Short mmCIF file of N, CA and C in Angstrom, two decimals:
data_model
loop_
_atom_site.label_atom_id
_atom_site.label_comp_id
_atom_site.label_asym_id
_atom_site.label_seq_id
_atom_site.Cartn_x
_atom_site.Cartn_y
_atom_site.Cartn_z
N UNK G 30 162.73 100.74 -151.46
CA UNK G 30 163.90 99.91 -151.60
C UNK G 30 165.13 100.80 -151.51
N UNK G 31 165.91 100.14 -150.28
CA UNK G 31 166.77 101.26 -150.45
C UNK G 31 168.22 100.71 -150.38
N UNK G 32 169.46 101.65 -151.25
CA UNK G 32 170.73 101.13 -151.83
C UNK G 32 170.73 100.02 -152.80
N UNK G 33 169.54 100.51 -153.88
CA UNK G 33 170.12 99.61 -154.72
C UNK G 33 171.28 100.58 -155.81
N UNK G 34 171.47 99.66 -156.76
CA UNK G 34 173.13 100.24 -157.36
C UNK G 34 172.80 99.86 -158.97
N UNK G 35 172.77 100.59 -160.02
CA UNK G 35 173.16 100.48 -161.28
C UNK G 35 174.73 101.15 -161.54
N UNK G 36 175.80 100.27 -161.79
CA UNK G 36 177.39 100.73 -161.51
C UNK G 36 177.55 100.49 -163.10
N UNK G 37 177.89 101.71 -163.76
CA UNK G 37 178.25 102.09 -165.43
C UNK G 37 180.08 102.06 -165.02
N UNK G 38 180.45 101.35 -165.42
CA UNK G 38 182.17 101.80 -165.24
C UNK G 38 182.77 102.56 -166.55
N UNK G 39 182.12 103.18 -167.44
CA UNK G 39 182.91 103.91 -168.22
C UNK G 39 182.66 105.11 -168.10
N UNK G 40 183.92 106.43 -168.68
CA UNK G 40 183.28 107.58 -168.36
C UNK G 40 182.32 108.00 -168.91
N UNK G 41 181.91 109.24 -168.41
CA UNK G 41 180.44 109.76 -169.24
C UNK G 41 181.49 111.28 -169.85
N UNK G 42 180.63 111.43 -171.02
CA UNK G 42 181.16 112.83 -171.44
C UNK G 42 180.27 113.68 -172.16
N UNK G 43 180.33 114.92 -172.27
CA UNK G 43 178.82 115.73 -172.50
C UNK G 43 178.62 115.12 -174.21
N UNK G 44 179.08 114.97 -174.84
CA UNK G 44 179.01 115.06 -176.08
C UNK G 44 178.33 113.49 -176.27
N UNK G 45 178.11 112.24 -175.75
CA UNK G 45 178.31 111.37 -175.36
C UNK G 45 177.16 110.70 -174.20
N UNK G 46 176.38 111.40 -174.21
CA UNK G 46 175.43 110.68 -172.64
C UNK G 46 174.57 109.74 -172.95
N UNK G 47 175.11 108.96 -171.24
CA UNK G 47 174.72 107.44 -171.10
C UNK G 47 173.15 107.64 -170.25
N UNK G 48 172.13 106.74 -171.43
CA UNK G 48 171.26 106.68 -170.65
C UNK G 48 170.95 105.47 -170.11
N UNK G 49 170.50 105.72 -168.99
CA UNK G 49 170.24 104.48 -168.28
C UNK G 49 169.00 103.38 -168.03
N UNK G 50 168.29 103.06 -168.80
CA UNK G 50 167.22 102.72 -168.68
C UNK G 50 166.57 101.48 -167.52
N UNK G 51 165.68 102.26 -166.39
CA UNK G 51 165.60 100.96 -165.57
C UNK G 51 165.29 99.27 -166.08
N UNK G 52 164.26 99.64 -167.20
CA UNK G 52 164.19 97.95 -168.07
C UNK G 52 165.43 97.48 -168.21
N UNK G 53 166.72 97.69 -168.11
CA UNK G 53 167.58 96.90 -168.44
C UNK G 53 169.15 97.21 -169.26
N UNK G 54 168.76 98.17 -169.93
CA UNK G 54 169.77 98.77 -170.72
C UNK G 54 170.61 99.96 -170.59
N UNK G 55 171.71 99.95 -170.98
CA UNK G 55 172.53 101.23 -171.11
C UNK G 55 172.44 101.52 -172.55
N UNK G 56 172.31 102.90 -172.82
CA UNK G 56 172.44 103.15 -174.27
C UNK G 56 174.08 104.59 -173.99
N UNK G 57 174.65 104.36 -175.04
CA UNK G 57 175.52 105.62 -175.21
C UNK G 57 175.43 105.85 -176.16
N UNK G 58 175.25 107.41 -176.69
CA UNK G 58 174.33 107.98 -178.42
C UNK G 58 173.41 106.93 -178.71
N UNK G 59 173.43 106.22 -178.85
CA UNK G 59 172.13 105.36 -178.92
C UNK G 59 172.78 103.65 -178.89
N UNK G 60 173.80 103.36 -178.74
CA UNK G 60 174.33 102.28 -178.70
C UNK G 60 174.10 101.82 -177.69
N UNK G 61 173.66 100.29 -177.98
CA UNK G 61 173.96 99.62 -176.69
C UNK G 61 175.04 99.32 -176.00
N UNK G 62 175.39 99.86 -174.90
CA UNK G 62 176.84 99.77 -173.61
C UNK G 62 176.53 98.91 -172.50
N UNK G 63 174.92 97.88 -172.64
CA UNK G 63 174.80 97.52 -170.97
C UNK G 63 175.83 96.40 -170.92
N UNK G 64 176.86 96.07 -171.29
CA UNK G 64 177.74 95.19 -170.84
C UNK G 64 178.69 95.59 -170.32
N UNK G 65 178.83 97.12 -170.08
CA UNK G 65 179.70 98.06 -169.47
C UNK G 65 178.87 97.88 -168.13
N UNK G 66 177.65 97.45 -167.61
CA UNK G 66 177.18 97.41 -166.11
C UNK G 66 177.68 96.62 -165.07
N UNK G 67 178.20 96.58 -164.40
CA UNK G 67 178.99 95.26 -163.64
C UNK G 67 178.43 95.59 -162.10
N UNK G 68 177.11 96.26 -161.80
CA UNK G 68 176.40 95.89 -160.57
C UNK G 68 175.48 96.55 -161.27
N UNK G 69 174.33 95.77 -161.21
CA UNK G 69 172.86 96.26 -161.64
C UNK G 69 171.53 95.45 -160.90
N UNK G 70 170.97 96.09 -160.34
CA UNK G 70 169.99 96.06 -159.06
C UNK G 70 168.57 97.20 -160.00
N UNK G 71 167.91 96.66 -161.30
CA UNK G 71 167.23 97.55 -161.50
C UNK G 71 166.23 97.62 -161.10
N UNK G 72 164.91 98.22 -161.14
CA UNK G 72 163.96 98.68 -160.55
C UNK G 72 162.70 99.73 -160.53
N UNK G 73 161.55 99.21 -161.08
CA UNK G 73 160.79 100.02 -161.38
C UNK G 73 160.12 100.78 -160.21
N UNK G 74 159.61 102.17 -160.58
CA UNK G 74 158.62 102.83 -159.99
C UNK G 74 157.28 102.79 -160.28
N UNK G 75 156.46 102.37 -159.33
CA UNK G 75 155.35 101.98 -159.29
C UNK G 75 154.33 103.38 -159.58
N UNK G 76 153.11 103.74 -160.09
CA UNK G 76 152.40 104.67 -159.74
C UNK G 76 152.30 105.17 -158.64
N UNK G 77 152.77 106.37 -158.48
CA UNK G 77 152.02 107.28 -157.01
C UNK G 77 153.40 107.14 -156.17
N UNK G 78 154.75 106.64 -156.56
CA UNK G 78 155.90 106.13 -155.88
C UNK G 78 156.76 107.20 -156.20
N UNK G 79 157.51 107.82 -155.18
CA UNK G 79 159.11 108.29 -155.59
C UNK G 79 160.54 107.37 -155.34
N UNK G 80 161.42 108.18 -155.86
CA UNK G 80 162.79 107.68 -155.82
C UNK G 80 163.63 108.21 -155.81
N UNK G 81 164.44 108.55 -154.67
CA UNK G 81 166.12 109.29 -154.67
C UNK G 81 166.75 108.45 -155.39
N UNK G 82 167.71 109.27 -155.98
CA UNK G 82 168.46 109.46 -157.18
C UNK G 82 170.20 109.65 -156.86
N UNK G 83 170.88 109.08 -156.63
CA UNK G 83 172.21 109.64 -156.44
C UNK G 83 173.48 109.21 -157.80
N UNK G 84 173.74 110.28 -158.10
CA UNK G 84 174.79 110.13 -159.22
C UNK G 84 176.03 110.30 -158.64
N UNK G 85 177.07 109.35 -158.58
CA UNK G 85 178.49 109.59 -158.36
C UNK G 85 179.73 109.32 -159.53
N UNK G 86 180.49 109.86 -159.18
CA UNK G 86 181.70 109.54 -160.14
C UNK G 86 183.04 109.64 -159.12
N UNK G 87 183.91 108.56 -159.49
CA UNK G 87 185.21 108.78 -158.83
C UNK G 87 186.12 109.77 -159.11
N UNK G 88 185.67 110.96 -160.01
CA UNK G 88 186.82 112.08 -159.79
C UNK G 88 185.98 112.82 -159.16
N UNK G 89 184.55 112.79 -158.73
CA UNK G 89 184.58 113.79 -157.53
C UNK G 89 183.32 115.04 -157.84
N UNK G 90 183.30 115.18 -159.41
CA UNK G 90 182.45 116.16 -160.25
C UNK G 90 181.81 115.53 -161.23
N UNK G 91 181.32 115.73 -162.29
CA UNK G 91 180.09 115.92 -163.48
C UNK G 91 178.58 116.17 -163.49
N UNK G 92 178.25 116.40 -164.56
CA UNK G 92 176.77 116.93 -164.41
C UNK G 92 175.99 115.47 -164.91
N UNK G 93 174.89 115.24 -164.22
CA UNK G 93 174.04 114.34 -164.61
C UNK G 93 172.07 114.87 -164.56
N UNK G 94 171.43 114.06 -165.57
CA UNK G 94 170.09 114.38 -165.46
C UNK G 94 169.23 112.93 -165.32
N UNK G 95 168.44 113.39 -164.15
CA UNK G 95 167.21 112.12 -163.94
C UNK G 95 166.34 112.50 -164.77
N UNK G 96 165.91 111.54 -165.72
CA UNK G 96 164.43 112.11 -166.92
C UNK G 96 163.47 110.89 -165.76
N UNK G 97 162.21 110.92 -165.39
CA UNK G 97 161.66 109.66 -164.90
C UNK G 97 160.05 109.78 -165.54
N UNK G 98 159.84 108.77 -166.39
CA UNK G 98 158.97 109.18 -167.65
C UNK G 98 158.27 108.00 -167.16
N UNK G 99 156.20 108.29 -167.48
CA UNK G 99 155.34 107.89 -167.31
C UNK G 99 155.22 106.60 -168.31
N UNK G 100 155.08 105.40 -168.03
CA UNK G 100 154.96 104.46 -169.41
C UNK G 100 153.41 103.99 -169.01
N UNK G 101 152.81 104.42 -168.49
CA UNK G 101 151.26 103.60 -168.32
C UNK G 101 150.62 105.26 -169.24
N UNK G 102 150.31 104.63 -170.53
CA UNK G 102 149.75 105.02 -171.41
C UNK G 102 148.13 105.09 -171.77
#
């Protein structure tokens, strides 16, 4: 599937990181923020599946991390 969009419109800041969870949610420190999402196209990965990853921001820079964690237990 390709171009889908999870769009966070607030900033991110190190002290502060937004995780994104494909089930549905934004957490910031652990709060729920997903009402800060205003395009969300989420989407699971199937077993044995990859997924490009693109992080942007409109000033141009920041650091971001993909965690992509096994839930079939």
């Amino acid at each position: 599937q390709d171009g889908l969009e999870i769009n966070y419109i607030r900033p991110a800041f190190p002290d502060a990181p937004v995780t994104i969870d494909t089930s549905g949610t934004v957490l910031v420190n652990g709060m729920d923020r997903t009402g800060d999402v205003v395009a969300a196209e989420w989407v699971g990965i199937e077993p044995g599946q990859s997924m490009f990853v693109e992080l942007t921001s409109p000033s141009g820079s920041g650091v971001g991390t993909v965690t992509i964690r096994d839930t079939y237990l």
